[in-house]
Amino acid sequence: MTGFASCPGFLIVTLIVPLTFIPVKTEIWNNEVSDIEYGRLGSNVTLVCSSSSDGPVQWQHNGSSLLSSRFLVQNGNLILINADASMEGNYSCYDRTGLLRVTKLRLGNSPGLVRVTCRAPNYTTVLCSWEQMEMTFLPTKYITTYRMGEDTVQMCHQDSYTLNECIIRSPPIWHHYHVINITEVNPLGSKFTLLKLQIHDIVKPDPPEGVIVQPVPGQPRRLEVKWQYPSSWINEKHFALRFQLRHRPVGSAAWSLVKTTDTNLIITDALAGQRHRIQVQAKDDFDNGDWSEWSPEVEALPWIEPTVTPASAQDSDWGTEIVEESATPKTDVRIQHYGDLGMLISLGLFAGVVLALLAFFVVLIWLKRKGKEEATKQELTSMKKMKSLPI
């Protein structure tokens, strides 16, 4: 949330300015070197020589005489007409006795409004930061205060007056509004910017932390995602968060969005075999404020069905298979090996039966031929005996 005191929507804030504004004097710059002078760009700047004599005075700029018509000497003082950045530097004034004074001149602009942004990473802390809307080119400090409803003015904690950020710790969250006052101060003056806000409107958690993504075994289109509450989110039991998760395949520009109140979720529509990018963001479960920034991207690959890698070599000494490492568990390789061995045994038994049958038929044929030959021999013997008998 940003705000400016000049905006019409801040008329109420303008009415309480006298109560919230802390006046700041330019004396805070007295710690600077006494011979530094500050001037406003575009204005006429006068440098005093402080001569102790009534004689003529001469001026030099960075060791050189002043020849430009934009430098005017009156009563010993130097007037710079319509000063610009080129006129910055060291100025020296002399009289007949010698050097009287050396002055370093710095030119810039008066303080202006700043652009303020406040965010509550939880209900006990408000972080405010700001940036200049107009560069002043001069050393600048900031004084920050806030006021809750009709309470007294309190300081918004700053580690340094030169830093553009402050912290409000443990603000009462049920006040109707808070007013933040950022006062910018430089050697040319001061100016304040007021921001009116409600804590509920600026709640914005930090991104979820510890995002882990894992494949779901046996499910090629699912990814399991887990995460944690941001460590800065205090009072988790009283102020719950809701979450939304987005995911997309690597190379795709289209995100898929899923919402949940848990700190884990299973993606059911992932593309099989494709790496995915996943992010999670959080928001107050009462729907106050804004969504957090997205968590850093996490990449993951869904489960892929394992495949067996063929044996690449065998150990001749021990007779064990050497199998390349793969995503397949070793027990699967052994089961496959035992299955192949059983098939070989079955084939061997079948071949043995076939060979036995062939041997049986060969023996049977041989016995039949043997019987025929014996019968033929007996017939021939009988015929010879019959011929040898007397008639």
Coordinates of C-alpha atoms in Angstrom, one line a residue, residues 45-193:
V45 CA 23.0 31.4 -3.7
T46 CA 25.1 33.8 -1.6
L47 CA 28.5 33.0 -0.2
V48 CA 29.9 35.2 2.6
C49 CA 33.6 36.0 2.7
S50 CA 33.6 37.5 6.2
S51 CA 36.4 39.8 5.3
S52 CA 38.0 41.8 8.2
S53 CA 39.2 44.6 6.0
D54 CA 37.4 47.2 3.9
G55 CA 39.5 46.5 0.8
P56 CA 38.5 44.7 -2.3
V57 CA 37.8 40.9 -2.2
Q58 CA 38.6 38.4 -4.9
W59 CA 36.9 35.0 -5.3
Q60 CA 38.1 31.7 -6.9
H61 CA 36.2 28.6 -7.9
N62 CA 38.3 25.4 -7.6
G63 CA 41.5 27.5 -7.8
S64 CA 40.4 29.5 -10.9
S65 CA 39.3 33.1 -11.2
L66 CA 35.6 33.7 -11.7
L67 CA 35.0 35.0 -15.3
S68 CA 31.3 34.1 -15.9
S69 CA 28.6 36.8 -15.7
R70 CA 26.6 34.4 -13.5
F71 CA 29.0 35.2 -10.6
L72 CA 28.4 38.6 -8.9
V73 CA 30.4 40.1 -6.0
Q74 CA 28.6 42.6 -3.8
N75 CA 30.1 44.0 -0.5
G76 CA 32.6 41.2 -0.6
N77 CA 30.0 38.4 -0.8
L78 CA 29.7 36.2 -3.9
I79 CA 26.3 35.7 -5.5
L80 CA 25.7 32.7 -7.8
I81 CA 22.9 33.5 -10.3
N82 CA 20.5 30.6 -11.0
A83 CA 22.9 28.1 -9.6
D84 CA 23.3 24.7 -11.3
A85 CA 25.4 21.6 -10.7
S86 CA 28.4 22.9 -12.5
M87 CA 28.8 25.6 -9.7
E88 CA 29.4 23.0 -7.0
G89 CA 32.9 22.9 -5.6
N90 CA 35.4 24.8 -3.4
Y91 CA 35.2 28.7 -3.2
S92 CA 38.0 30.8 -1.9
C93 CA 38.0 34.5 -1.0
Y94 CA 41.1 36.7 -0.7
D95 CA 42.0 40.3 0.2
R96 CA 45.3 42.1 0.1
T97 CA 46.4 40.2 3.3
G98 CA 45.8 36.8 1.7
L99 CA 43.3 33.9 2.1
L100 CA 40.3 34.7 4.2
R101 CA 38.0 31.7 3.8
V102 CA 37.4 28.4 1.9
T103 CA 33.8 27.2 1.5
K104 CA 32.7 24.0 -0.1
L105 CA 29.3 24.4 -1.9
R106 CA 26.8 21.6 -2.4
L107 CA 23.7 22.2 -4.5
G108 CA 20.5 20.2 -4.4
N109 CA 16.7 20.2 -3.9
S110 CA 14.5 20.6 -0.9
P111 CA 12.9 17.4 0.5
G112 CA 9.7 16.2 -1.2
L113 CA 7.0 13.6 -0.8
V114 CA 8.2 10.0 -0.7
R115 CA 6.4 6.8 -2.0
V116 CA 5.6 4.7 1.0
T117 CA 4.8 0.9 0.9
C118 CA 3.8 -1.0 4.0
R119 CA 3.4 -4.8 4.4
A120 CA 2.5 -7.0 7.4
P121 CA 4.3 -10.5 7.1
N122 CA 2.2 -11.4 10.1
Y123 CA -0.3 -9.8 12.5
T124 CA 2.5 -8.7 14.9
T125 CA 4.8 -6.9 12.5
V126 CA 4.5 -4.1 10.0
L127 CA 7.3 -3.4 7.6
C128 CA 7.4 0.0 5.9
S129 CA 9.8 1.2 3.2
W130 CA 9.9 4.2 0.9
E131 CA 11.7 5.9 -2.0
Q132 CA 12.2 9.4 -3.0
M133 CA 9.9 10.7 -5.7
E134 CA 12.4 13.5 -6.5
M135 CA 16.2 13.2 -6.1
T136 CA 17.6 15.9 -3.7
F137 CA 21.3 15.2 -4.4
L138 CA 21.9 16.1 -0.7
P139 CA 22.6 14.1 2.4
T140 CA 19.1 13.0 3.7
K141 CA 17.7 11.6 6.9
Y142 CA 14.3 10.2 7.7
I143 CA 12.3 10.4 10.9
T144 CA 9.4 7.9 11.1
T145 CA 6.5 7.8 13.5
Y146 CA 3.0 6.2 13.6
R147 CA -0.2 6.7 15.5
M148 CA -2.9 4.1 16.2
G149 CA -6.4 5.6 16.3
E150 CA -6.4 8.3 18.9
D151 CA -3.3 7.1 20.7
T152 CA -0.2 9.1 21.2
V153 CA 2.5 9.3 18.5
Q154 CA 5.2 6.5 18.7
M155 CA 8.4 5.9 16.8
C156 CA 8.6 3.4 13.9
H157 CA 11.9 1.6 14.7
Q158 CA 14.8 2.4 12.4
D159 CA 18.3 0.8 12.5
S160 CA 19.6 4.0 10.9
Y161 CA 18.1 7.4 10.1
T162 CA 19.6 7.0 6.6
L163 CA 17.9 3.7 5.8
N164 CA 14.6 3.8 3.9
E165 CA 12.8 1.4 6.1
C166 CA 11.2 1.0 9.5
I167 CA 9.4 -1.6 11.6
I168 CA 6.3 -1.4 13.8
R169 CA 6.3 -4.3 16.3
S170 CA 3.2 -5.6 18.0
P171 CA 0.7 -3.1 16.8
P172 CA -2.9 -3.4 18.1
I173 CA -4.6 -5.1 15.1
W174 CA -8.2 -4.1 16.0
H175 CA -7.7 -0.4 15.7
H176 CA -9.7 1.2 12.9
Y177 CA -6.7 2.7 11.2
H178 CA -3.0 3.5 11.7
V179 CA -1.2 6.6 10.4
I180 CA 2.4 6.3 9.3
N181 CA 4.4 9.6 9.1
I182 CA 7.7 9.6 7.0
T183 CA 9.5 12.9 7.4
E184 CA 12.4 13.5 4.9
V185 CA 15.0 16.0 6.2
N186 CA 18.0 17.5 4.4
P187 CA 20.0 20.8 4.9
L188 CA 17.4 22.7 3.0
G189 CA 14.4 21.8 5.1
S190 CA 12.0 18.9 5.8
K191 CA 8.8 17.5 4.4
F192 CA 6.5 14.8 5.6
T193 CA 4.4 12.1 3.9

